[in-house]
Amino acid sequence: MHEKAKKLIEEYREYAEANGFRLNPNTKAVEHLVQALLKNEEQHGKRYCPCRKIHNDESVCPCIYHKKEIEEQGHCHCYLFVSKDS
Amino acid sequence: MATNETEIKINVKDDDFEEKVIGQSKKVMVVVDFWAEWCMPCLMLGPVLEKVIQEYKGKIILAKLDVDQNPILSQKYRIDSIPAVKIFKGGKIVDEFIGALPESHVRERIGRNIN
């Protein structure tokens, strides 16, 4: 895994911890998602969620939906972030 | 009815959707899975759909549509989030859901529409 991906994973980990949830403990899933985010950044200009096909500021990771999704479902839609007790 | 295992799961595209989904749904129920390779919940839901649908032994077809490769249909069916599943019967959508539902929920949704 290249340095940019590793750095981004760490950023998201710190973000999750600062906001009361956590990164998905499945490291393979996280790597897959981060690769997808970086791919979207390269191709479309921003880190759009790989599971949302409308590319606007609302779907830039972390998207505007993630906190509510984590609270209601225990995870954000793409499973990058999960609740602490999930 | 689909006659053998290889017909239960098919890949569909913009240019054959009409025949393979709309047309076929007039004979058997067709469950369309809108997915993409980079979408983690899509990769989670896929095997669950296959497992549940296989149990119906040819009464249901699972049609996989890669949204990244098929923009026309993705737009036509207003696919904003994936995985998105749409169930077709008689040429029309009779049910749909979004997200990687647990197997029990998938089973219930498929079961309620098969009859």
CSV table of C-alpha atoms in Angstrom, one decimal:
chain,number,residue,atom,x,y,z
A,1,MET,CA,0.0,0.0,0.0
A,2,HIS,CA,1.5,3.3,-1.0
A,3,GLU,CA,2.3,6.2,1.4
A,4,LYS,CA,-0.6,8.4,0.4
A,5,ALA,CA,-3.1,5.6,1.3
A,6,LYS,CA,-1.4,5.0,4.6
A,7,LYS,CA,-1.5,8.6,5.4
A,8,LEU,CA,-5.1,8.9,4.5
A,9,ILE,CA,-6.1,5.9,6.6
A,10,GLU,CA,-4.3,7.5,9.6
A,11,GLU,CA,-6.2,10.8,9.0
A,12,TYR,CA,-9.5,9.0,9.0
A,13,ARG,CA,-8.6,7.1,12.1
A,14,GLU,CA,-7.8,10.3,14.0
A,15,TYR,CA,-11.0,11.9,12.6
A,16,ALA,CA,-13.1,8.9,13.8
A,17,GLU,CA,-11.6,8.9,17.2
A,18,ALA,CA,-12.0,12.7,17.6
A,19,ASN,CA,-15.7,12.3,16.7
A,20,GLY,CA,-16.7,9.4,18.9
A,21,PHE,CA,-16.6,6.5,16.5
A,22,ARG,CA,-13.9,4.4,14.9
A,23,LEU,CA,-12.5,3.2,11.6
A,24,ASN,CA,-13.8,-0.2,10.5
A,25,PRO,CA,-11.6,-2.7,12.2
A,26,ASN,CA,-11.5,-4.8,9.0
A,27,THR,CA,-8.2,-3.4,7.6
A,28,LYS,CA,-8.8,-5.0,4.1
A,29,ALA,CA,-12.1,-3.2,3.8
A,30,VAL,CA,-10.5,0.1,4.9
A,31,GLU,CA,-7.7,-0.3,2.4
A,32,HIS,CA,-10.2,-1.1,-0.4
A,33,LEU,CA,-12.3,2.0,0.5
A,34,VAL,CA,-9.3,4.3,0.8
A,35,GLN,CA,-8.0,3.2,-2.6
A,36,ALA,CA,-11.5,3.9,-4.0
A,37,LEU,CA,-11.5,7.4,-2.5
A,38,LEU,CA,-8.1,8.2,-3.9
A,39,LYS,CA,-9.2,6.9,-7.3
A,40,ASN,CA,-12.1,9.2,-7.2
A,41,GLU,CA,-9.9,12.1,-6.2
A,42,GLU,CA,-7.6,11.3,-9.2
A,43,GLN,CA,-10.4,10.9,-11.7
A,44,HIS,CA,-13.0,13.3,-10.5
A,45,GLY,CA,-11.1,15.9,-8.4
A,46,LYS,CA,-12.4,15.0,-4.9
A,47,ARG,CA,-12.7,12.1,-2.5
A,48,TYR,CA,-16.2,11.2,-3.3
A,49,CYS,CA,-17.7,8.2,-1.5
A,50,PRO,CA,-17.4,5.2,-3.8
A,51,CYS,CA,-21.0,4.2,-2.9
A,52,ARG,CA,-22.6,7.5,-3.9
A,53,LYS,CA,-22.9,8.2,-7.6
A,54,ILE,CA,-23.8,11.8,-7.3
A,55,HIS,CA,-20.6,13.8,-7.0
A,56,ASN,CA,-21.1,16.9,-5.0
A,57,ASP,CA,-19.7,18.4,-1.8
A,58,GLU,CA,-22.2,16.4,0.2
A,59,SER,CA,-20.6,13.1,-0.9
A,60,VAL,CA,-17.0,14.1,-0.3
A,61,CYS,CA,-15.6,11.8,2.5
A,62,PRO,CA,-16.4,12.2,5.3
A,63,CYS,CA,-19.8,12.8,3.7
A,64,ILE,CA,-22.7,14.8,5.3
A,65,TYR,CA,-24.6,11.6,6.0
A,66,HIS,CA,-22.0,9.6,7.9
A,67,LYS,CA,-22.7,10.7,11.5
A,68,LYS,CA,-26.4,10.1,11.3
A,69,GLU,CA,-25.8,6.7,9.6
A,70,ILE,CA,-23.4,5.6,12.3
A,71,GLU,CA,-25.9,6.6,15.0
A,72,GLU,CA,-28.8,4.8,13.3
A,73,GLN,CA,-27.1,1.8,11.7
A,74,GLY,CA,-23.8,1.4,13.5
A,75,HIS,CA,-21.8,2.3,10.3
A,76,CYS,CA,-21.7,4.8,7.6
A,77,HIS,CA,-23.1,3.6,4.2
A,78,CYS,CA,-19.8,2.5,2.8
A,79,TYR,CA,-18.6,0.9,6.0
A,80,LEU,CA,-15.5,3.1,6.4
A,81,PHE,CA,-16.6,4.3,9.8
A,82,VAL,CA,-18.4,2.2,12.4
A,83,SER,CA,-19.7,2.9,15.9
A,84,LYS,CA,-17.5,2.2,18.9
A,85,ASP,CA,-19.8,-0.6,20.1
A,86,SER,CA,-20.3,-2.3,16.7
B,1,MET,CA,-38.4,-20.3,-15.6
B,2,ALA,CA,-34.6,-20.3,-15.9
B,3,THR,CA,-33.6,-23.8,-16.7
B,4,ASN,CA,-30.1,-24.3,-15.3
B,5,GLU,CA,-27.7,-22.7,-12.8
B,6,THR,CA,-25.8,-20.7,-15.3
B,7,GLU,CA,-28.9,-18.7,-16.1
B,8,ILE,CA,-29.7,-17.8,-12.5
B,9,LYS,CA,-27.0,-15.1,-12.4
B,10,ILE,CA,-26.3,-12.9,-15.4
B,11,ASN,CA,-24.5,-9.7,-16.2
B,12,VAL,CA,-26.5,-7.0,-17.9
B,13,LYS,CA,-25.5,-3.8,-19.7
B,14,ASP,CA,-27.1,-0.7,-21.1
B,15,ASP,CA,-27.8,-2.4,-24.5
B,16,ASP,CA,-29.3,-5.7,-23.3
B,17,PHE,CA,-31.2,-4.6,-20.2
B,18,GLU,CA,-34.5,-4.4,-22.1
B,19,GLU,CA,-34.3,-8.0,-23.3
B,20,LYS,CA,-32.6,-9.6,-20.3
B,21,VAL,CA,-34.4,-7.8,-17.5
B,22,ILE,CA,-37.6,-6.2,-18.7
B,23,GLY,CA,-38.5,-8.9,-21.2
B,24,GLN,CA,-37.5,-11.8,-18.9
B,25,SER,CA,-39.4,-10.4,-16.0
B,26,LYS,CA,-42.6,-11.1,-17.8
B,27,LYS,CA,-41.8,-14.8,-17.3
B,28,VAL,CA,-39.7,-14.9,-14.1
B,29,MET,CA,-38.9,-12.5,-11.3
B,30,VAL,CA,-35.6,-10.6,-12.0
B,31,VAL,CA,-33.6,-9.1,-9.2
B,32,VAL,CA,-31.3,-6.4,-10.5
B,33,ASP,CA,-28.2,-5.7,-8.4
B,34,PHE,CA,-26.7,-2.2,-9.2
B,35,TRP,CA,-23.1,-2.4,-8.0
B,36,ALA,CA,-19.5,-1.3,-8.5
B,37,GLU,CA,-16.2,-2.9,-7.7
B,38,TRP,CA,-15.0,-0.1,-5.4
B,39,CYS,CA,-18.2,-0.2,-3.3
B,40,MET,CA,-17.6,-2.3,-0.1
B,41,PRO,CA,-21.3,-2.9,0.8
B,42,CYS,CA,-21.8,-4.0,-2.8
B,43,LEU,CA,-19.2,-6.7,-2.4
B,44,MET,CA,-20.9,-7.8,0.9
B,45,LEU,CA,-24.5,-7.9,-0.6
B,46,GLY,CA,-23.6,-9.7,-3.8
B,47,PRO,CA,-22.9,-13.2,-2.2
B,48,VAL,CA,-26.0,-12.8,0.0
B,49,LEU,CA,-28.2,-12.2,-3.0
B,50,GLU,CA,-26.7,-15.1,-4.8
B,51,LYS,CA,-27.2,-17.4,-1.9
B,52,VAL,CA,-30.9,-16.5,-1.4
B,53,ILE,CA,-31.8,-16.5,-5.0
B,54,GLN,CA,-30.1,-19.9,-5.7
B,55,GLU,CA,-32.5,-21.4,-3.2
B,56,TYR,CA,-35.4,-20.6,-5.5
B,57,LYS,CA,-34.0,-23.0,-8.1
B,58,GLY,CA,-34.6,-21.0,-11.3
B,59,LYS,CA,-37.7,-19.1,-10.3
B,60,ILE,CA,-35.6,-15.9,-10.0
B,61,ILE,CA,-32.9,-14.4,-12.1
B,62,LEU,CA,-30.2,-12.3,-10.5
B,63,ALA,CA,-29.0,-9.6,-13.0
B,64,LYS,CA,-25.8,-7.8,-12.1
B,65,LEU,CA,-25.3,-4.3,-13.5
B,66,ASP,CA,-22.0,-2.5,-13.0
B,67,VAL,CA,-23.0,1.2,-12.6
B,68,ASP,CA,-19.5,2.4,-13.6
B,69,GLN,CA,-19.8,0.7,-16.9
B,70,ASN,CA,-23.4,1.4,-17.6
B,71,PRO,CA,-24.2,5.1,-17.1
B,72,ILE,CA,-27.4,5.2,-19.1
B,73,LEU,CA,-29.3,2.8,-17.0
B,74,SER,CA,-27.8,4.2,-13.8
B,75,GLN,CA,-29.2,7.5,-14.8
B,76,LYS,CA,-32.5,6.1,-16.0
B,77,TYR,CA,-33.1,4.4,-12.7
B,78,ARG,CA,-31.8,7.3,-10.7
B,79,ILE,CA,-29.1,5.3,-8.9
B,80,ASP,CA,-27.7,7.7,-6.4
B,81,SER,CA,-26.4,5.2,-3.8
B,82,ILE,CA,-25.2,1.6,-4.2
B,83,PRO,CA,-25.8,-1.2,-3.7
B,84,ALA,CA,-29.2,-0.6,-5.0
B,85,VAL,CA,-31.5,-3.6,-5.7
B,86,LYS,CA,-34.6,-3.4,-7.8
B,87,ILE,CA,-37.0,-6.3,-8.2
B,88,PHE,CA,-38.8,-6.6,-11.6
B,89,LYS,CA,-42.0,-8.5,-12.3
B,90,GLY,CA,-44.2,-8.2,-15.4
B,91,GLY,CA,-41.8,-5.6,-16.8
B,92,LYS,CA,-42.1,-3.3,-13.8
B,93,ILE,CA,-40.3,-2.5,-10.6
B,94,VAL,CA,-42.3,-4.1,-7.7
B,95,ASP,CA,-39.9,-3.5,-4.9
B,96,GLU,CA,-36.4,-2.0,-4.2
B,97,PHE,CA,-33.9,-1.4,-1.5
B,98,ILE,CA,-30.6,0.3,-0.9
B,99,GLY,CA,-27.6,-0.9,1.1
B,100,ALA,CA,-26.1,-4.2,2.3
B,101,LEU,CA,-29.1,-5.6,4.2
B,102,PRO,CA,-28.6,-8.6,6.4
B,103,GLU,CA,-29.4,-12.0,4.9
B,104,SER,CA,-32.7,-12.3,6.9
B,105,HIS,CA,-33.9,-8.9,5.5
B,106,VAL,CA,-32.9,-9.9,1.9
B,107,ARG,CA,-34.6,-13.2,2.3
B,108,GLU,CA,-37.8,-11.5,3.5
B,109,ARG,CA,-37.8,-9.0,0.7
B,110,ILE,CA,-37.3,-11.6,-2.0
B,111,GLY,CA,-39.8,-13.9,-0.4
B,112,ARG,CA,-42.5,-11.3,-0.2
B,113,ASN,CA,-42.3,-10.6,-3.9
B,114,ILE,CA,-42.0,-14.1,-5.3
B,115,ASN,CA,-45.6,-15.0,-4.9
